[in-house]
CSV table of C-alpha atoms in Angstrom, one decimal:
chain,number,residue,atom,x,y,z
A,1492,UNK,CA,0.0,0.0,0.0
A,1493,UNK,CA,1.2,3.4,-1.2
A,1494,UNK,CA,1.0,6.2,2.1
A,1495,UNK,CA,0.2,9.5,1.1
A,1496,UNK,CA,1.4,11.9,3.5
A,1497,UNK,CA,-0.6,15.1,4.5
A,1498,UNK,CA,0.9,18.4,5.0
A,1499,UNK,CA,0.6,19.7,8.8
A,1500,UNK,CA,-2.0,22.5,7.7
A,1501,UNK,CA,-4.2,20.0,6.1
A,1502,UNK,CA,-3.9,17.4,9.4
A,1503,UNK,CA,-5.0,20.4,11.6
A,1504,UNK,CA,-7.7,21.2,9.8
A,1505,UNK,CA,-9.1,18.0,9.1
A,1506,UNK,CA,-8.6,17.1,13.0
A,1507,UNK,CA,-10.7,20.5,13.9
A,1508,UNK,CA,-13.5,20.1,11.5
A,1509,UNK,CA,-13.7,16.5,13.3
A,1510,UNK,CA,-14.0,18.0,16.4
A,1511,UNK,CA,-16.7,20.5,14.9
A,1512,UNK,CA,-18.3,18.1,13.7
A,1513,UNK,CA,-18.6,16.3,17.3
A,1514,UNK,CA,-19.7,19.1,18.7
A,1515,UNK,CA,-22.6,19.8,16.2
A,1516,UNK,CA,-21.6,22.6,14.5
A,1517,UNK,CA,-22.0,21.1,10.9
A,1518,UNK,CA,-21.4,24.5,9.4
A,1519,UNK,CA,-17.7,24.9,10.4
A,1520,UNK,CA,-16.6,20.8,10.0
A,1521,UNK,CA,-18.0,21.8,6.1
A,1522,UNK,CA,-16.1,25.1,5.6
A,1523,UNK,CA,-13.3,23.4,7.0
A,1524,UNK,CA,-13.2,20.5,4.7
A,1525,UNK,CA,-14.1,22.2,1.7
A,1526,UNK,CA,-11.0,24.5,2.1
A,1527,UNK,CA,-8.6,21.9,2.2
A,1528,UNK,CA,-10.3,19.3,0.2
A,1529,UNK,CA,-8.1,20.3,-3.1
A,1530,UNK,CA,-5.2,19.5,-1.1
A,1531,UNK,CA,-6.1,16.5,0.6
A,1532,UNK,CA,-4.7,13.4,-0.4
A,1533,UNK,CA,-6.2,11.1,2.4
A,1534,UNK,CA,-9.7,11.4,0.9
A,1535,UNK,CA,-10.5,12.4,4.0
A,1536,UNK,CA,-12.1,15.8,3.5
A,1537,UNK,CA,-14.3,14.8,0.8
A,1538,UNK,CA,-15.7,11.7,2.4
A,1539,UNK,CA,-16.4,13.9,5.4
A,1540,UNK,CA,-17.9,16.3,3.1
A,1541,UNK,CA,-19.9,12.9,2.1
A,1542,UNK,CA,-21.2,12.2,5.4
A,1543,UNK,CA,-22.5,16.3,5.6
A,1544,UNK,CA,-24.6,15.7,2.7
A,1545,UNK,CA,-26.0,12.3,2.5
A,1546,UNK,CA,-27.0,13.1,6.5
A,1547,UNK,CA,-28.1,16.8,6.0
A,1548,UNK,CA,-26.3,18.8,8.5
A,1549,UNK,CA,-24.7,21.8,7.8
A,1550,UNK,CA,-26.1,21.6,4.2
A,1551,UNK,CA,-29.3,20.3,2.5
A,1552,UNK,CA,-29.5,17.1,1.9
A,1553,UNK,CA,-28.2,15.6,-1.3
A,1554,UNK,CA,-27.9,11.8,-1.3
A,1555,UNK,CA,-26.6,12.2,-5.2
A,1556,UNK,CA,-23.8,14.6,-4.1
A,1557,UNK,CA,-22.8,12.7,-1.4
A,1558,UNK,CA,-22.5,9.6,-3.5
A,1559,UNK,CA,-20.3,11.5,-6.1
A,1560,UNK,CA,-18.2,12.6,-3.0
A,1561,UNK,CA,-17.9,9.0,-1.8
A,1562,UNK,CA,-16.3,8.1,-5.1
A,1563,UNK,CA,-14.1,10.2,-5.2
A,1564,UNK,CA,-13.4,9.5,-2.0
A,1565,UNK,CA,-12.4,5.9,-2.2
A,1566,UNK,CA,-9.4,5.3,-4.3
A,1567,UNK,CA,-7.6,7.9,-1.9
A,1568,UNK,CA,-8.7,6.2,1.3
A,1569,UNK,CA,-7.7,2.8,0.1
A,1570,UNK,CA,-3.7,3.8,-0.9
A,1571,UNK,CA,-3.7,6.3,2.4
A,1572,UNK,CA,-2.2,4.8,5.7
A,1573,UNK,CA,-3.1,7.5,8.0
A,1574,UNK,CA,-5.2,5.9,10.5
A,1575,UNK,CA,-7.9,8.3,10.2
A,1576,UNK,CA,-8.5,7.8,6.4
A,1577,UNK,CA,-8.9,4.2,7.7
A,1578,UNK,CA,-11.7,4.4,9.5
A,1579,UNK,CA,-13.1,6.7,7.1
A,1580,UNK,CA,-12.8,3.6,4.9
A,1581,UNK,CA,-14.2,1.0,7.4
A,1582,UNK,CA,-17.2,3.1,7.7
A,1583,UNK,CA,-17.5,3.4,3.9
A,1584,UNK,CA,-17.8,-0.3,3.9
A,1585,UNK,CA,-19.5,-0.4,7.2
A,1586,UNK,CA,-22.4,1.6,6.0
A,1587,UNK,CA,-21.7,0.8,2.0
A,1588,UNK,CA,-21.5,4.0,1.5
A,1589,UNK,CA,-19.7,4.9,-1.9
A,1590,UNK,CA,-18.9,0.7,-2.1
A,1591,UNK,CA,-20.5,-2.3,-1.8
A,1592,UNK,CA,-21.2,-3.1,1.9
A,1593,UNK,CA,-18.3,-5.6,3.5
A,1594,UNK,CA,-18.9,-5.5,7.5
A,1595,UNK,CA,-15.4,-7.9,8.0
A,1596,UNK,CA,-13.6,-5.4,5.6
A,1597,UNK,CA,-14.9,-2.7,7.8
A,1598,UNK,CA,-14.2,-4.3,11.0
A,1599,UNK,CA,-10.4,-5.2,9.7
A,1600,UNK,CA,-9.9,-1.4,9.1
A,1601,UNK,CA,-11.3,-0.8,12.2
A,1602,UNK,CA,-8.7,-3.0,13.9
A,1603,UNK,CA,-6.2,-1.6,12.2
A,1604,UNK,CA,-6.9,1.9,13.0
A,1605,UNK,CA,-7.7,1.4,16.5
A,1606,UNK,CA,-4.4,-0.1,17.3
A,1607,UNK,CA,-2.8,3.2,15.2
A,1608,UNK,CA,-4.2,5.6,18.2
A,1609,UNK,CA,-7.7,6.4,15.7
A,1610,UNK,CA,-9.9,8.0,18.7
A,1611,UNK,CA,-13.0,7.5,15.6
A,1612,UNK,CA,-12.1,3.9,14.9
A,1613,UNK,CA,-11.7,3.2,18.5
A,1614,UNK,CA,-15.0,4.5,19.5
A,1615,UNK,CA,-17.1,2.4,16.4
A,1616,UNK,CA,-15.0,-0.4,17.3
A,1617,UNK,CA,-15.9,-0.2,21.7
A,1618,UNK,CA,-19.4,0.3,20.3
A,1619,UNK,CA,-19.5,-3.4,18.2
A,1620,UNK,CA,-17.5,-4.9,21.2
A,1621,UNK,CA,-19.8,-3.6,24.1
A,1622,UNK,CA,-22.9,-4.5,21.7
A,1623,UNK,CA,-21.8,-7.6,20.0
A,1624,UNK,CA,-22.2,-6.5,16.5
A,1625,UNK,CA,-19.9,-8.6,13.8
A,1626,UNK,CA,-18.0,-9.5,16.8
A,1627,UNK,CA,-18.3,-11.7,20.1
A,1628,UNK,CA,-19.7,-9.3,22.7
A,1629,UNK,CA,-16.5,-8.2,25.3
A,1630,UNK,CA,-17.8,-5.6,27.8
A,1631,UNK,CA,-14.3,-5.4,29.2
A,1632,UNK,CA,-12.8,-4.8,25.5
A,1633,UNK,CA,-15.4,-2.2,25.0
A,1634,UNK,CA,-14.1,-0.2,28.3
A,1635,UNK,CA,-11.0,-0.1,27.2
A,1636,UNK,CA,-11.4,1.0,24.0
A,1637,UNK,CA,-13.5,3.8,24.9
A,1638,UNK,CA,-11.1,4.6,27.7
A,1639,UNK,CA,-8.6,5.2,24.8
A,1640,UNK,CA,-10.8,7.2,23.1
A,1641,UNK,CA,-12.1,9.2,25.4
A,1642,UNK,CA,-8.6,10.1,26.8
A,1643,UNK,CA,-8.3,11.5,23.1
A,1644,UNK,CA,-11.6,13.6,23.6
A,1645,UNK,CA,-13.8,11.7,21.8
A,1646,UNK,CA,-17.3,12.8,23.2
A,1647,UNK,CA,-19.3,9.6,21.7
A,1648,UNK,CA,-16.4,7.4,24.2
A,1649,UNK,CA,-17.1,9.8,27.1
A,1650,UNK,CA,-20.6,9.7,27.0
A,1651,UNK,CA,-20.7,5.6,26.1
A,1652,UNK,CA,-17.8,5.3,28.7
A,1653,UNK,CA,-19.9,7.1,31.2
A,1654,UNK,CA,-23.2,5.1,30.8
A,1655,UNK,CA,-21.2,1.8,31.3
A,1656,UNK,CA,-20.1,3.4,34.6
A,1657,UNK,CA,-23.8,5.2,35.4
A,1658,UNK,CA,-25.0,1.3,35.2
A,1659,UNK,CA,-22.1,-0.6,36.7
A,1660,UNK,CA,-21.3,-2.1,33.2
A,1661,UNK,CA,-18.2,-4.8,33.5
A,1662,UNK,CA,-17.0,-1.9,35.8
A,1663,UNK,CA,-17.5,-0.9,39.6
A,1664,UNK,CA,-20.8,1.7,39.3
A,1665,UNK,CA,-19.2,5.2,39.7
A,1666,UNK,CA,-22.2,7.8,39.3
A,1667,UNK,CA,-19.5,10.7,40.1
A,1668,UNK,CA,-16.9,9.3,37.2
A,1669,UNK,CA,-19.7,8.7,34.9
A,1670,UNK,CA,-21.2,12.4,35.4
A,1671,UNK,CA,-17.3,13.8,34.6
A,1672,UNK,CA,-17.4,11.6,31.5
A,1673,UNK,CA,-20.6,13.0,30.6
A,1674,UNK,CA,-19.4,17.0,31.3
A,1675,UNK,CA,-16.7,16.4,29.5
A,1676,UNK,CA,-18.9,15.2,26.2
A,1677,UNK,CA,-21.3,17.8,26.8
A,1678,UNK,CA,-18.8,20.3,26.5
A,1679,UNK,CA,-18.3,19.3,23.3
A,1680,UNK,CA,-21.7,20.2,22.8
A,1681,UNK,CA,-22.7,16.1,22.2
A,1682,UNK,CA,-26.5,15.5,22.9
A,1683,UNK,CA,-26.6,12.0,24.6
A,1684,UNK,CA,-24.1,13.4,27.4
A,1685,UNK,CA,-26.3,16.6,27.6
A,1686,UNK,CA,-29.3,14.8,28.3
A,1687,UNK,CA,-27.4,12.1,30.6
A,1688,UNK,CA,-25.8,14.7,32.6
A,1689,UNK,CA,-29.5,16.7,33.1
A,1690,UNK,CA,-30.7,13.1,34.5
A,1691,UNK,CA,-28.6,12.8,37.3
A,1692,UNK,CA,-28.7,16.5,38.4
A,1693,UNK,CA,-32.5,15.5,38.0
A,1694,UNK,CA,-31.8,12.4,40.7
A,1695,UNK,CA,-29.1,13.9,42.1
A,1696,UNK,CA,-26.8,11.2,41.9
A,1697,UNK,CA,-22.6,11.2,41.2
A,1698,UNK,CA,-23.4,15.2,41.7
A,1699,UNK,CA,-25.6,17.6,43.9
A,1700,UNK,CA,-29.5,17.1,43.1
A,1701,UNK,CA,-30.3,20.7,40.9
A,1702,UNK,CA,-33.1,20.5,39.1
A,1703,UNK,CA,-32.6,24.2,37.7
A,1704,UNK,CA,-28.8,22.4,36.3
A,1705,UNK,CA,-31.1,19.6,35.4
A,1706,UNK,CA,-33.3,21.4,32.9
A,1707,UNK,CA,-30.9,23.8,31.4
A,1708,UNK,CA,-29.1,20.3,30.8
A,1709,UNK,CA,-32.0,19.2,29.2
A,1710,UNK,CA,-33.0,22.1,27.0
A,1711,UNK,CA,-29.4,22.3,24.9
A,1712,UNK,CA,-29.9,18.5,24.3
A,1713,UNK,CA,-33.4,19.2,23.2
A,1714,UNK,CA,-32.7,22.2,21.0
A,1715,UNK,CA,-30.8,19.5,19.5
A,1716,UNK,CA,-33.5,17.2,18.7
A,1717,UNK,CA,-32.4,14.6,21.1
A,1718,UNK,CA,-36.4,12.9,21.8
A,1719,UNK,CA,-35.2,11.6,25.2
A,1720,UNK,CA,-34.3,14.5,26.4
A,1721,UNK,CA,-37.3,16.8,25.2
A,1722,UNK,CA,-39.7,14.2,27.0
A,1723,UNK,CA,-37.7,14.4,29.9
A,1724,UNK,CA,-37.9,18.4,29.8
A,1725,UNK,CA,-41.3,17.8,28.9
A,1726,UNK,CA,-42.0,16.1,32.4
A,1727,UNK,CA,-40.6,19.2,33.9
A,1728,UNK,CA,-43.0,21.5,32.2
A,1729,UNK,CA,-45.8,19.0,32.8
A,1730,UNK,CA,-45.5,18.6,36.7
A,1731,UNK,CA,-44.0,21.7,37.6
A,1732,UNK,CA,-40.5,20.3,39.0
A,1733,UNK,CA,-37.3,22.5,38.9
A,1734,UNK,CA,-39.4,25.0,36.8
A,1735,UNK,CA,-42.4,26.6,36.5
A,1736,UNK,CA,-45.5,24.3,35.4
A,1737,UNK,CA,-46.5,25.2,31.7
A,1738,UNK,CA,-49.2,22.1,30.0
A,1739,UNK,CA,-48.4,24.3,26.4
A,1740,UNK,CA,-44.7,23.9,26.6
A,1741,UNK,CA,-45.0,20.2,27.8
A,1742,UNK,CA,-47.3,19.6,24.9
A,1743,UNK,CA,-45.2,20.8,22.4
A,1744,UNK,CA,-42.1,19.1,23.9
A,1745,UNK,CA,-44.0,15.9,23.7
A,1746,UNK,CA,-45.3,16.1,20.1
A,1747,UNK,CA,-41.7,16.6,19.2
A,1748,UNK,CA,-40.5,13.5,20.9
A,1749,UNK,CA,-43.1,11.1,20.3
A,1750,UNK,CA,-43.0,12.4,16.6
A,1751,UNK,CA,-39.7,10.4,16.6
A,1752,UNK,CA,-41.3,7.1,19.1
A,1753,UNK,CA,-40.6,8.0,22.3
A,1754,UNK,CA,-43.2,5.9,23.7
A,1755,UNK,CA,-42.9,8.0,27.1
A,1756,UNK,CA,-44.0,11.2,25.2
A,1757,UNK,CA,-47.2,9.3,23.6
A,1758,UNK,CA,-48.6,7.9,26.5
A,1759,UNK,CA,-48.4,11.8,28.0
A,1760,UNK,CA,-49.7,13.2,25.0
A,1761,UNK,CA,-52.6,10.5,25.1
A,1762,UNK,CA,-53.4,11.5,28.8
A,1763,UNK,CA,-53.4,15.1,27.9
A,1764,UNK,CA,-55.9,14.9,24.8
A,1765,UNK,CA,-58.0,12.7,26.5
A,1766,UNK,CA,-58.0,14.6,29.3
A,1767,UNK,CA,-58.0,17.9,28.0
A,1768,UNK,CA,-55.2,18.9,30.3
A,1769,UNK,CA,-53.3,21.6,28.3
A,1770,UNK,CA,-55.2,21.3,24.8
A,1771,UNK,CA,-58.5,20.7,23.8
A,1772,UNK,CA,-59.9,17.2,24.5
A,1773,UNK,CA,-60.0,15.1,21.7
A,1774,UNK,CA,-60.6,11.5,23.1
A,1775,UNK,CA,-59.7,10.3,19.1
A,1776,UNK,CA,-56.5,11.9,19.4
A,1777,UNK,CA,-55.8,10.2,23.1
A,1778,UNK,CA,-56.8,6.8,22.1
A,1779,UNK,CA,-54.7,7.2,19.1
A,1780,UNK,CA,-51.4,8.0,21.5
A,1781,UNK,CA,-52.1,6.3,24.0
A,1782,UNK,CA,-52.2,2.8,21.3
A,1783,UNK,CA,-48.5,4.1,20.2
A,1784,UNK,CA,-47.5,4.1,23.4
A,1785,UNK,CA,-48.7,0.2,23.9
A,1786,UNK,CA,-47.4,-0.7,20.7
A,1787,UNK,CA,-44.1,0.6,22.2
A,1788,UNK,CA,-44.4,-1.3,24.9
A,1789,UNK,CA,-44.9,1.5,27.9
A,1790,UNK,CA,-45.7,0.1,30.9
A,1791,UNK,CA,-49.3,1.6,32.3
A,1792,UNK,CA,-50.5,1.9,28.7
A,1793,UNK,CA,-52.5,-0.9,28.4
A,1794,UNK,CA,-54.3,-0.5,32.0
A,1795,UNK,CA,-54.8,3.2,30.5
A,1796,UNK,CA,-56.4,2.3,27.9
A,1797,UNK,CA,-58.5,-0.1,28.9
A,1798,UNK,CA,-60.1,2.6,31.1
A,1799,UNK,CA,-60.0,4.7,28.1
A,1800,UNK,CA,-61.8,2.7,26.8
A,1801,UNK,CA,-64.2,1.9,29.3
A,1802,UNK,CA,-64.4,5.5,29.4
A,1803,UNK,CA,-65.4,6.0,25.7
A,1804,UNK,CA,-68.1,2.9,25.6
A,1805,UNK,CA,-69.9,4.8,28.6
A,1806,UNK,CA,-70.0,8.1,27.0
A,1807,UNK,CA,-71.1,6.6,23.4
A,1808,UNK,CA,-74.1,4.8,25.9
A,1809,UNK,CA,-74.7,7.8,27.5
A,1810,UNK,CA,-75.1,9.8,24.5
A,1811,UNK,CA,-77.2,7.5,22.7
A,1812,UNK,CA,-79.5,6.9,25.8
């Protein structure tokens, strides 16, 4: 295999628009990588720029552009031994994106990256370990490869890293460790960690119970479109806890979430219209959330609705009487 080597300026800025990107700001990873993408041998600019299209961020949409980018992409990747054109390559093939789809390619790349210093590659590849995908599941692999990564700054391995610890996952449960993890992800602006971190200042555990902390926590995950975290922020608004109560901001905050199958936000959403707490009743429109929210499995949803039910029977027997 050829290496290409990459000039300093173009390492830097393909190493900052990463970090851009893992912070969410899709704007400046794609200004980044279009000004050195000319000058980039690795590929690794223009199969970034890839990923900014076929996902949407920072730009419209454009699966055809994103293809193109792919291709051109791939013959650069493949004779490029810097380890982050590597894993650029084994999630090409990972995802088939720009190649036909070839998960033990991917996962060989991934190897091979990982044991290179690649915080990316070492992240995807704690991810397969800890959740047995193309590989035999190994918790204890999985925490050390995120513990690599995250040293590096990753933000997906600090928040990952920190659930394993939140839970007690092939490691000694550490709610304090897990909550650094998580600050130090939601720094970086990353909206799992945002919302993680807003939970336990919510139960006030590994760090001082503040429900104020708690919702601001939970508001820059949700501004981020994070559904977890607008239900949980939801709650808040609903029952009046940390903040002041508000049924419209709740509603709207569960329509978002459950638009993406948070079962949590249905089943509210089906109490509130069937209820007419916060918005008009519509019984229709509550049976109708309150069935996602079964079909989702929630617990309380079938007991709910077969009140709802019930319910609905006696006021059709009523009204016809």
């Amino acid at each position: 295999m050829e290496e290409t080597k990459l000039s300093l300026d173009v390492m830097e800025k393909l190493e900052t628009a990463e970090l851009e990107f893992n912070k969410g700001n899709f704007v400046e990873a794609r200004l980044l990588c279009s000004s050195v993408v000319d000058k980039d041998e690795s590929g690794c600019a223009l199969y970034s720029l890839g990923v900014l299209y076929k996902e949407g961020k920072g730009v419209e949409a454009d699966t055809t552009k994103a293809a193109e980018l792919f291709t051109r992409a791939l013959p650069l990747l493949g004779k490029c031994e810097s380890p982050l054109a590597l894993a650029n390559l084994g999630r090409m093939y990972e995802l088939g994106d720009g190649v036909a789809a070839d998960k033990k390619k991917a996962l060989d790349l991934y190897e091979i990256s990982s044991s290179q210093g690649c915080a990316r590659a070492q992240c995807v590849l704690g991810w397969m370990y800890e959740k047995g995908e193309e590989v035999p599941e190994d918790k204890a692999r999985a925490v050390t490869l995120y513990t690599q990564s995250a040293a590096q700054g990753n933000a997906f391995a600090q928040c990952n890293l920190g659930w394993m610890y939140q839970h007690g996952e092939c490691v000694e449960k550490d709610r304090a460790k897990a909550a650094s993890l998580y600050k130090q992800a939601a720094e970086q602006g990353n909206a799992v960690a945002l919302n993680n971190l807003g939970y336990l200042h919510d139960i006030g555990k590994g760090v001082k119970r503040d429900r104020e902390q708690a919702a601001k926590f939970y508001r820059d995950s949700s501004e981020q479109g994070y559904a977890i975290a607008q239900f949980n922020l939801g709650l808040m608004y609903y029952y009046g806890k940390g903040i002041r109560a508000d049924l419209s901001e709740a509603l709207q905050l569960f329509i978002r979430s459950a638009k993406q199958g948070h079962g949590g936000a249905q089943y509210y959403l089906g109490l509130m219209f069937f209820n007419g707490r916060g918005v008009e009743q519509d019984i229709s429109k509550g049976l109708m959330y309150m069935k996602m929210a079964y079909s989702q499995g929630r617990t309380g949803a079938r007991t709910k609705l077969s009140k709802l039910f019930q319910c609905t029977l006696q006021m059709e027997t009523e009204s016809s009487s």
